[in-house]
């Protein structure tokens, strides 16, 4: 009896230790790209490298347009790399906006060791570099899925025209609690990404897109973030939208038009 209990307890402790030390394997699913990968599938872009201070570099694509209306700093999701994510830039390029999209450390051509601190540090470093040539009021911070945690925290620390969050979560802790309910994830998780705390401290206008049928991040997370922010009508609900198809809906495209056109109109009225 006692030997069985002790054996179960030992196994449980070992499982907790494994979860703590290899949790990146459950959160990040990067694709690495060779250094000579050419991104021939895209046009009108420049490859950019940012030194992250550890003798390594963060790689990004900077999409250019004539006479840009502004610049979108885009933080993508947790899987794959820029060879597939950069298609998302089209939604902004066709509306007259430049786009800067990075790959996180260990993704694509980016180098360095992942950590939550490193993700936020790199985001700030890239923003500061962009801010040398682009006024803060010309920068839109955009986060998608995992990237919403990076975008939201950055928007608490810097000035920007707007932050847009697509399929955001309350926090990675809340996400882990549902999937790993047998474990004390609040103690074990080194990646927190507290959108629930940060959204109340964002220094610019916020808008959220979320689908009611999101199979990965529950729609309820977006509803609760809207309440935590305290402003009404900052959530666009895509009925029947899932985690990966929101941009296919006319409502998404129409609302994005409204948001970006409102920025241009406000500039013209100044």
PDB file of C-alpha atoms in Angstrom:
ATOM      1  CA  UNK A   1       0.000   0.000   0.000  1.00  0.00           C
ATOM      2  CA  UNK A   2       2.567   2.589   1.122  1.00  0.00           C
ATOM      3  CA  UNK A   3       5.045   1.451  -1.507  1.00  0.00           C
ATOM      4  CA  UNK A   4       2.405   2.020  -4.187  1.00  0.00           C
ATOM      5  CA  UNK A   5       1.646   5.522  -2.875  1.00  0.00           C
ATOM      6  CA  UNK A   6       5.335   6.372  -2.718  1.00  0.00           C
ATOM      7  CA  UNK A   7       5.881   5.056  -6.256  1.00  0.00           C
ATOM      8  CA  UNK A   8       2.989   7.165  -7.579  1.00  0.00           C
ATOM      9  CA  UNK A   9       4.322  10.203  -5.730  1.00  0.00           C
ATOM     10  CA  UNK A  10       7.822   9.704  -7.146  1.00  0.00           C
ATOM     11  CA  UNK A  11       6.429   9.355 -10.674  1.00  0.00           C
ATOM     12  CA  UNK A  12       4.355  12.505 -10.183  1.00  0.00           C
ATOM     13  CA  UNK A  13       7.368  14.500  -8.959  1.00  0.00           C
ATOM     14  CA  UNK A  14       9.451  13.271 -11.901  1.00  0.00           C
ATOM     15  CA  UNK A  15       6.647  14.287 -14.288  1.00  0.00           C
ATOM     16  CA  UNK A  16       6.569  17.761 -12.701  1.00  0.00           C
ATOM     17  CA  UNK A  17      10.317  18.120 -13.113  1.00  0.00           C
ATOM     18  CA  UNK A  18      10.142  17.028 -16.745  1.00  0.00           C
ATOM     19  CA  UNK A  19       7.330  19.520 -17.370  1.00  0.00           C
ATOM     20  CA  UNK A  20       9.367  22.300 -15.788  1.00  0.00           C
ATOM     21  CA  UNK A  21      12.575  21.645 -17.697  1.00  0.00           C
ATOM     22  CA  UNK A  22      11.162  20.845 -21.146  1.00  0.00           C
ATOM     23  CA  UNK A  23       8.072  23.069 -21.185  1.00  0.00           C
ATOM     24  CA  UNK A  24       9.324  24.855 -24.318  1.00  0.00           C
ATOM     25  CA  UNK A  25       8.523  21.619 -26.167  1.00  0.00           C
ATOM     26  CA  UNK A  26       4.857  22.072 -25.243  1.00  0.00           C
ATOM     27  CA  UNK A  27       4.661  25.787 -26.098  1.00  0.00           C
ATOM     28  CA  UNK A  28       6.912  26.450 -29.090  1.00  0.00           C
ATOM     29  CA  UNK A  29       6.906  24.575 -32.398  1.00  0.00           C
ATOM     30  CA  UNK A  30       9.493  26.367 -34.532  1.00  0.00           C
ATOM     31  CA  UNK A  31      10.620  25.623 -38.050  1.00  0.00           C
ATOM     32  CA  UNK A  32      14.272  26.426 -38.719  1.00  0.00           C
ATOM     33  CA  UNK A  33      15.356  27.788 -42.090  1.00  0.00           C
ATOM     34  CA  UNK A  34      18.787  27.649 -43.751  1.00  0.00           C
ATOM     35  CA  UNK A  35      20.684  30.935 -43.763  1.00  0.00           C
ATOM     36  CA  UNK A  36      20.503  31.084 -47.561  1.00  0.00           C
ATOM     37  CA  UNK A  37      16.712  30.640 -47.692  1.00  0.00           C
ATOM     38  CA  UNK A  38      15.520  33.275 -50.190  1.00  0.00           C
ATOM     39  CA  UNK A  39      11.768  33.834 -49.502  1.00  0.00           C
ATOM     40  CA  UNK A  40      11.058  33.852 -53.246  1.00  0.00           C
ATOM     41  CA  UNK A  41       7.325  33.530 -52.509  1.00  0.00           C
ATOM     42  CA  UNK A  42       7.195  37.182 -51.357  1.00  0.00           C
ATOM     43  CA  UNK A  43       7.792  40.534 -53.042  1.00  0.00           C
ATOM     44  CA  UNK A  44       8.897  44.032 -52.035  1.00  0.00           C
ATOM     45  CA  UNK A  45      10.598  43.133 -48.789  1.00  0.00           C
ATOM     46  CA  UNK A  46      13.946  43.518 -47.113  1.00  0.00           C
ATOM     47  CA  UNK A  47      15.569  40.962 -44.851  1.00  0.00           C
ATOM     48  CA  UNK A  48      16.611  42.601 -41.590  1.00  0.00           C
ATOM     49  CA  UNK A  49      18.775  41.333 -38.732  1.00  0.00           C
ATOM     50  CA  UNK A  50      18.662  42.758 -35.211  1.00  0.00           C
ATOM     51  CA  UNK A  51      21.484  42.001 -32.787  1.00  0.00           C
ATOM     52  CA  UNK A  52      19.998  40.688 -29.550  1.00  0.00           C
ATOM     53  CA  UNK A  53      23.063  41.330 -27.418  1.00  0.00           C
ATOM     54  CA  UNK A  54      24.198  37.714 -27.076  1.00  0.00           C
ATOM     55  CA  UNK A  55      26.368  37.438 -30.181  1.00  0.00           C
ATOM     56  CA  UNK A  56      23.309  36.236 -32.057  1.00  0.00           C
ATOM     57  CA  UNK A  57      20.702  37.824 -34.296  1.00  0.00           C
ATOM     58  CA  UNK A  58      16.942  38.011 -34.654  1.00  0.00           C
ATOM     59  CA  UNK A  59      15.766  37.805 -38.238  1.00  0.00           C
ATOM     60  CA  UNK A  60      12.821  39.713 -39.690  1.00  0.00           C
ATOM     61  CA  UNK A  61      11.161  40.618 -42.975  1.00  0.00           C
ATOM     62  CA  UNK A  62      10.311  44.269 -43.625  1.00  0.00           C
ATOM     63  CA  UNK A  63       7.657  44.665 -46.324  1.00  0.00           C
ATOM     64  CA  UNK A  64       7.696  48.050 -48.056  1.00  0.00           C
ATOM     65  CA  UNK A  65       4.989  50.033 -49.862  1.00  0.00           C
ATOM     66  CA  UNK A  66       5.101  53.417 -51.629  1.00  0.00           C
ATOM     67  CA  UNK A  67       4.034  56.327 -49.414  1.00  0.00           C
ATOM     68  CA  UNK A  68       3.102  54.134 -46.426  1.00  0.00           C
ATOM     69  CA  UNK A  69       0.213  55.106 -44.164  1.00  0.00           C
ATOM     70  CA  UNK A  70       2.044  53.548 -41.233  1.00  0.00           C
ATOM     71  CA  UNK A  71       3.875  50.433 -40.097  1.00  0.00           C
ATOM     72  CA  UNK A  72       2.556  47.218 -38.534  1.00  0.00           C
ATOM     73  CA  UNK A  73       4.863  45.460 -36.072  1.00  0.00           C
ATOM     74  CA  UNK A  74       3.517  41.895 -36.277  1.00  0.00           C
ATOM     75  CA  UNK A  75       4.128  39.131 -33.701  1.00  0.00           C
ATOM     76  CA  UNK A  76       3.122  35.736 -35.065  1.00  0.00           C
ATOM     77  CA  UNK A  77       1.979  32.481 -33.448  1.00  0.00           C
ATOM     78  CA  UNK A  78       3.905  29.637 -31.847  1.00  0.00           C
ATOM     79  CA  UNK A  79       4.389  27.308 -34.809  1.00  0.00           C
ATOM     80  CA  UNK A  80       6.379  27.409 -38.067  1.00  0.00           C
ATOM     81  CA  UNK A  81       8.383  30.444 -39.269  1.00  0.00           C
ATOM     82  CA  UNK A  82       8.322  33.448 -41.609  1.00  0.00           C
ATOM     83  CA  UNK A  83       8.271  31.311 -44.748  1.00  0.00           C
ATOM     84  CA  UNK A  84       4.596  30.647 -43.966  1.00  0.00           C
ATOM     85  CA  UNK A  85       3.669  33.440 -41.531  1.00  0.00           C
ATOM     86  CA  UNK A  86       4.674  36.336 -43.757  1.00  0.00           C
ATOM     87  CA  UNK A  87       1.631  35.807 -45.985  1.00  0.00           C
ATOM     88  CA  UNK A  88      -0.289  37.563 -43.212  1.00  0.00           C
ATOM     89  CA  UNK A  89       1.452  40.789 -44.193  1.00  0.00           C
ATOM     90  CA  UNK A  90      -0.762  40.969 -47.300  1.00  0.00           C
ATOM     91  CA  UNK A  91      -3.741  42.166 -45.237  1.00  0.00           C
ATOM     92  CA  UNK A  92      -1.799  45.318 -44.399  1.00  0.00           C
ATOM     93  CA  UNK A  93       0.286  45.786 -47.549  1.00  0.00           C
ATOM     94  CA  UNK A  94      -2.840  46.004 -49.713  1.00  0.00           C
ATOM     95  CA  UNK A  95      -4.128  48.730 -47.383  1.00  0.00           C
ATOM     96  CA  UNK A  96      -0.978  50.794 -47.767  1.00  0.00           C
ATOM     97  CA  UNK A  97       0.934  49.790 -44.609  1.00  0.00           C
ATOM     98  CA  UNK A  98       4.478  48.555 -44.228  1.00  0.00           C
ATOM     99  CA  UNK A  99       4.928  45.406 -42.121  1.00  0.00           C
ATOM    100  CA  UNK A 100       7.841  44.274 -39.959  1.00  0.00           C
ATOM    101  CA  UNK A 101       7.525  40.641 -38.890  1.00  0.00           C
ATOM    102  CA  UNK A 102      10.214  38.868 -36.890  1.00  0.00           C
ATOM    103  CA  UNK A 103      10.941  35.238 -36.172  1.00  0.00           C
ATOM    104  CA  UNK A 104      11.442  34.489 -32.490  1.00  0.00           C
ATOM    105  CA  UNK A 105      14.718  33.043 -31.251  1.00  0.00           C
ATOM    106  CA  UNK A 106      15.253  29.513 -32.652  1.00  0.00           C
ATOM    107  CA  UNK A 107      12.603  30.148 -35.346  1.00  0.00           C
ATOM    108  CA  UNK A 108      13.501  30.497 -39.025  1.00  0.00           C
ATOM    109  CA  UNK A 109      16.873  32.225 -39.325  1.00  0.00           C
ATOM    110  CA  UNK A 110      16.753  33.751 -35.841  1.00  0.00           C
ATOM    111  CA  UNK A 111      19.332  32.733 -33.278  1.00  0.00           C
ATOM    112  CA  UNK A 112      19.524  32.640 -29.492  1.00  0.00           C
ATOM    113  CA  UNK A 113      17.917  30.880 -26.567  1.00  0.00           C
ATOM    114  CA  UNK A 114      14.193  31.182 -25.898  1.00  0.00           C
ATOM    115  CA  UNK A 115      12.791  32.549 -22.663  1.00  0.00           C
ATOM    116  CA  UNK A 116       9.885  34.833 -21.867  1.00  0.00           C
ATOM    117  CA  UNK A 117      12.322  37.561 -20.859  1.00  0.00           C
ATOM    118  CA  UNK A 118      14.129  37.176 -24.184  1.00  0.00           C
ATOM    119  CA  UNK A 119      10.888  37.411 -26.180  1.00  0.00           C
ATOM    120  CA  UNK A 120       9.937  40.683 -24.506  1.00  0.00           C
ATOM    121  CA  UNK A 121      13.496  42.018 -24.696  1.00  0.00           C
ATOM    122  CA  UNK A 122      13.685  41.364 -28.441  1.00  0.00           C
ATOM    123  CA  UNK A 123      10.284  42.982 -29.011  1.00  0.00           C
ATOM    124  CA  UNK A 124      11.395  46.127 -27.209  1.00  0.00           C
ATOM    125  CA  UNK A 125      14.718  46.180 -29.048  1.00  0.00           C
ATOM    126  CA  UNK A 126      13.000  45.922 -32.441  1.00  0.00           C
ATOM    127  CA  UNK A 127      10.422  48.573 -31.524  1.00  0.00           C
ATOM    128  CA  UNK A 128      13.194  50.951 -30.464  1.00  0.00           C
ATOM    129  CA  UNK A 129      15.002  50.430 -33.767  1.00  0.00           C
ATOM    130  CA  UNK A 130      11.812  51.081 -35.734  1.00  0.00           C
ATOM    131  CA  UNK A 131      11.022  54.119 -33.618  1.00  0.00           C
ATOM    132  CA  UNK A 132      14.233  55.762 -34.863  1.00  0.00           C
ATOM    133  CA  UNK A 133      12.668  56.092 -38.325  1.00  0.00           C
ATOM    134  CA  UNK A 134       8.944  55.781 -37.575  1.00  0.00           C
ATOM    135  CA  UNK A 135       7.045  57.992 -35.167  1.00  0.00           C
ATOM    136  CA  UNK A 136       5.207  56.080 -32.428  1.00  0.00           C
ATOM    137  CA  UNK A 137       1.853  57.302 -33.753  1.00  0.00           C
ATOM    138  CA  UNK A 138       2.620  55.569 -37.066  1.00  0.00           C
ATOM    139  CA  UNK A 139       3.232  52.154 -35.459  1.00  0.00           C
ATOM    140  CA  UNK A 140       0.475  49.565 -35.017  1.00  0.00           C
ATOM    141  CA  UNK A 141       1.387  46.634 -32.758  1.00  0.00           C
ATOM    142  CA  UNK A 142      -0.286  43.407 -33.892  1.00  0.00           C
ATOM    143  CA  UNK A 143      -0.276  40.106 -32.005  1.00  0.00           C
ATOM    144  CA  UNK A 144      -1.558  36.770 -33.247  1.00  0.00           C
ATOM    145  CA  UNK A 145      -2.180  33.860 -30.830  1.00  0.00           C
ATOM    146  CA  UNK A 146       1.085  33.386 -28.862  1.00  0.00           C
ATOM    147  CA  UNK A 147       2.199  36.768 -30.184  1.00  0.00           C
ATOM    148  CA  UNK A 148      -0.648  38.539 -28.388  1.00  0.00           C
ATOM    149  CA  UNK A 149       1.244  38.124 -25.120  1.00  0.00           C
ATOM    150  CA  UNK A 150       4.304  39.809 -26.594  1.00  0.00           C
ATOM    151  CA  UNK A 151       2.300  42.554 -28.314  1.00  0.00           C
ATOM    152  CA  UNK A 152       0.194  43.306 -25.248  1.00  0.00           C
ATOM    153  CA  UNK A 153       3.142  43.659 -22.884  1.00  0.00           C
ATOM    154  CA  UNK A 154       5.064  45.790 -25.370  1.00  0.00           C
ATOM    155  CA  UNK A 155       2.051  48.104 -25.631  1.00  0.00           C
ATOM    156  CA  UNK A 156       2.192  48.681 -21.867  1.00  0.00           C
ATOM    157  CA  UNK A 157       5.734  50.025 -22.185  1.00  0.00           C
ATOM    158  CA  UNK A 158       5.754  52.068 -25.394  1.00  0.00           C
ATOM    159  CA  UNK A 159       3.610  54.477 -27.341  1.00  0.00           C
ATOM    160  CA  UNK A 160       1.818  53.277 -30.460  1.00  0.00           C
ATOM    161  CA  UNK A 161      -1.180  54.163 -32.581  1.00  0.00           C
ATOM    162  CA  UNK A 162      -3.051  50.969 -31.703  1.00  0.00           C
ATOM    163  CA  UNK A 163      -2.615  47.380 -30.561  1.00  0.00           C
ATOM    164  CA  UNK A 164      -4.630  44.673 -32.309  1.00  0.00           C
ATOM    165  CA  UNK A 165      -4.914  41.212 -30.754  1.00  0.00           C
ATOM    166  CA  UNK A 166      -6.082  38.280 -32.870  1.00  0.00           C
ATOM    167  CA  UNK A 167      -7.161  35.148 -30.943  1.00  0.00           C
ATOM    168  CA  UNK A 168      -5.666  36.265 -27.604  1.00  0.00           C
ATOM    169  CA  UNK A 169      -5.556  34.301 -24.350  1.00  0.00           C
ATOM    170  CA  UNK A 170      -5.892  35.491 -20.769  1.00  0.00           C
ATOM    171  CA  UNK A 171      -2.482  34.053 -19.915  1.00  0.00           C
ATOM    172  CA  UNK A 172      -0.436  30.978 -20.691  1.00  0.00           C
ATOM    173  CA  UNK A 173      -1.078  29.895 -17.113  1.00  0.00           C
ATOM    174  CA  UNK A 174      -4.835  29.830 -17.762  1.00  0.00           C
ATOM    175  CA  UNK A 175      -4.253  27.888 -20.975  1.00  0.00           C
ATOM    176  CA  UNK A 176      -2.048  25.344 -19.198  1.00  0.00           C
ATOM    177  CA  UNK A 177      -4.498  24.850 -16.348  1.00  0.00           C
ATOM    178  CA  UNK A 178      -7.053  23.327 -18.727  1.00  0.00           C
ATOM    179  CA  UNK A 179      -4.622  21.081 -20.551  1.00  0.00           C
ATOM    180  CA  UNK A 180      -2.464  20.076 -17.562  1.00  0.00           C
ATOM    181  CA  UNK A 181      -5.007  20.223 -14.756  1.00  0.00           C
ATOM    182  CA  UNK A 182      -3.281  17.462 -12.795  1.00  0.00           C
ATOM    183  CA  UNK A 183      -0.164  19.585 -12.321  1.00  0.00           C
ATOM    184  CA  UNK A 184       0.526  22.782 -10.311  1.00  0.00           C
ATOM    185  CA  UNK A 185       1.138  24.791 -13.474  1.00  0.00           C
ATOM    186  CA  UNK A 186       1.074  28.110 -11.614  1.00  0.00           C
ATOM    187  CA  UNK A 187       4.295  27.002  -9.914  1.00  0.00           C
ATOM    188  CA  UNK A 188       5.867  25.121 -12.821  1.00  0.00           C
ATOM    189  CA  UNK A 189       5.243  27.404 -15.782  1.00  0.00           C
ATOM    190  CA  UNK A 190       8.139  29.752 -16.622  1.00  0.00           C
ATOM    191  CA  UNK A 191       6.167  31.400 -19.417  1.00  0.00           C
ATOM    192  CA  UNK A 192       3.321  33.528 -18.042  1.00  0.00           C
ATOM    193  CA  UNK A 193       2.278  35.985 -20.801  1.00  0.00           C
ATOM    194  CA  UNK A 194      -0.234  37.801 -18.598  1.00  0.00           C
ATOM    195  CA  UNK A 195      -2.605  39.469 -21.035  1.00  0.00           C
ATOM    196  CA  UNK A 196      -5.165  39.578 -18.221  1.00  0.00           C
ATOM    197  CA  UNK A 197      -2.910  41.960 -16.272  1.00  0.00           C
ATOM    198  CA  UNK A 198      -1.336  43.826 -19.155  1.00  0.00           C
ATOM    199  CA  UNK A 199      -4.448  44.751 -21.106  1.00  0.00           C
ATOM    200  CA  UNK A 200      -5.452  47.129 -18.314  1.00  0.00           C
ATOM    201  CA  UNK A 201      -2.124  48.969 -18.667  1.00  0.00           C
ATOM    202  CA  UNK A 202      -1.925  49.352 -22.443  1.00  0.00           C
ATOM    203  CA  UNK A 203      -1.220  52.975 -23.359  1.00  0.00           C
ATOM    204  CA  UNK A 204      -3.028  53.075 -26.728  1.00  0.00           C
ATOM    205  CA  UNK A 205      -6.372  51.975 -28.224  1.00  0.00           C
ATOM    206  CA  UNK A 206      -6.987  48.214 -28.247  1.00  0.00           C
ATOM    207  CA  UNK A 207      -8.997  45.984 -30.547  1.00  0.00           C
ATOM    208  CA  UNK A 208      -9.583  42.221 -30.298  1.00  0.00           C
ATOM    209  CA  UNK A 209     -10.606  39.661 -32.924  1.00  0.00           C
ATOM    210  CA  UNK A 210     -11.786  36.218 -31.825  1.00  0.00           C
ATOM    211  CA  UNK A 211     -13.890  33.393 -33.223  1.00  0.00           C
ATOM    212  CA  UNK A 212     -16.686  31.650 -31.367  1.00  0.00           C
ATOM    213  CA  UNK A 213     -15.480  28.212 -32.503  1.00  0.00           C
ATOM    214  CA  UNK A 214     -11.796  28.668 -31.653  1.00  0.00           C
ATOM    215  CA  UNK A 215     -10.600  25.140 -30.896  1.00  0.00           C
ATOM    216  CA  UNK A 216      -7.352  26.215 -29.240  1.00  0.00           C
ATOM    217  CA  UNK A 217      -8.012  29.413 -27.266  1.00  0.00           C
ATOM    218  CA  UNK A 218     -11.588  29.642 -25.943  1.00  0.00           C
ATOM    219  CA  UNK A 219     -13.667  32.614 -27.108  1.00  0.00           C
ATOM    220  CA  UNK A 220     -14.374  33.270 -23.424  1.00  0.00           C
ATOM    221  CA  UNK A 221     -10.783  34.511 -23.029  1.00  0.00           C
ATOM    222  CA  UNK A 222     -11.464  37.387 -25.433  1.00  0.00           C
ATOM    223  CA  UNK A 223     -14.717  38.249 -23.666  1.00  0.00           C
ATOM    224  CA  UNK A 224     -12.948  38.401 -20.325  1.00  0.00           C
ATOM    225  CA  UNK A 225     -10.121  40.507 -21.756  1.00  0.00           C
ATOM    226  CA  UNK A 226     -12.660  43.007 -23.049  1.00  0.00           C
ATOM    227  CA  UNK A 227     -14.191  43.273 -19.569  1.00  0.00           C
ATOM    228  CA  UNK A 228     -10.776  43.620 -17.949  1.00  0.00           C
ATOM    229  CA  UNK A 229      -9.850  46.411 -20.339  1.00  0.00           C
ATOM    230  CA  UNK A 230     -13.015  48.242 -19.392  1.00  0.00           C
ATOM    231  CA  UNK A 231     -13.906  49.694 -22.802  1.00  0.00           C
ATOM    232  CA  UNK A 232     -16.967  48.530 -24.698  1.00  0.00           C
ATOM    233  CA  UNK A 233     -16.949  47.462 -28.335  1.00  0.00           C
ATOM    234  CA  UNK A 234     -13.262  46.592 -28.521  1.00  0.00           C
ATOM    235  CA  UNK A 235     -14.078  42.949 -29.394  1.00  0.00           C
ATOM    236  CA  UNK A 236     -15.090  41.842 -32.889  1.00  0.00           C
ATOM    237  CA  UNK A 237     -16.738  38.434 -32.595  1.00  0.00           C
ATOM    238  CA  UNK A 238     -16.436  36.199 -35.656  1.00  0.00           C
ATOM    239  CA  UNK A 239     -19.330  33.753 -35.488  1.00  0.00           C
ATOM    240  CA  UNK A 240     -18.164  30.236 -36.434  1.00  0.00           C
ATOM    241  CA  UNK A 241     -14.595  31.524 -36.683  1.00  0.00           C
ATOM    242  CA  UNK A 242     -11.882  29.082 -35.596  1.00  0.00           C
ATOM    243  CA  UNK A 243      -8.305  29.670 -34.513  1.00  0.00           C
ATOM    244  CA  UNK A 244      -6.791  29.872 -37.970  1.00  0.00           C
ATOM    245  CA  UNK A 245      -9.420  31.242 -40.338  1.00  0.00           C
ATOM    246  CA  UNK A 246     -10.564  34.640 -39.023  1.00  0.00           C
ATOM    247  CA  UNK A 247      -9.032  36.575 -41.915  1.00  0.00           C
ATOM    248  CA  UNK A 248     -11.230  34.594 -44.325  1.00  0.00           C
ATOM    249  CA  UNK A 249     -14.370  36.277 -42.971  1.00  0.00           C
ATOM    250  CA  UNK A 250     -15.771  39.461 -44.507  1.00  0.00           C
ATOM    251  CA  UNK A 251     -16.480  40.791 -41.018  1.00  0.00           C
ATOM    252  CA  UNK A 252     -12.778  40.605 -40.147  1.00  0.00           C
ATOM    253  CA  UNK A 253     -11.731  42.386 -43.333  1.00  0.00           C
ATOM    254  CA  UNK A 254     -14.446  45.027 -42.990  1.00  0.00           C
ATOM    255  CA  UNK A 255     -13.512  45.755 -39.383  1.00  0.00           C
ATOM    256  CA  UNK A 256      -9.816  45.926 -40.246  1.00  0.00           C
ATOM    257  CA  UNK A 257     -10.743  48.451 -42.945  1.00  0.00           C
ATOM    258  CA  UNK A 258     -12.656  50.485 -40.365  1.00  0.00           C
ATOM    259  CA  UNK A 259      -9.781  50.432 -37.870  1.00  0.00           C
ATOM    260  CA  UNK A 260      -7.110  51.412 -40.384  1.00  0.00           C
ATOM    261  CA  UNK A 261      -9.286  53.976 -42.163  1.00  0.00           C
ATOM    262  CA  UNK A 262     -10.110  55.573 -38.824  1.00  0.00           C
ATOM    263  CA  UNK A 263      -6.391  56.045 -38.226  1.00  0.00           C
ATOM    264  CA  UNK A 264      -5.983  57.803 -41.588  1.00  0.00           C
ATOM    265  CA  UNK A 265      -9.029  60.022 -41.003  1.00  0.00           C
ATOM    266  CA  UNK A 266      -7.747  61.037 -37.568  1.00  0.00           C
ATOM    267  CA  UNK A 267      -4.402  61.986 -39.123  1.00  0.00           C
ATOM    268  CA  UNK A 268      -6.112  64.097 -41.765  1.00  0.00           C
ATOM    269  CA  UNK A 269      -8.153  65.945 -39.128  1.00  0.00           C
ATOM    270  CA  UNK A 270      -5.100  66.937 -37.108  1.00  0.00           C
TER     271      UNK A 270
END
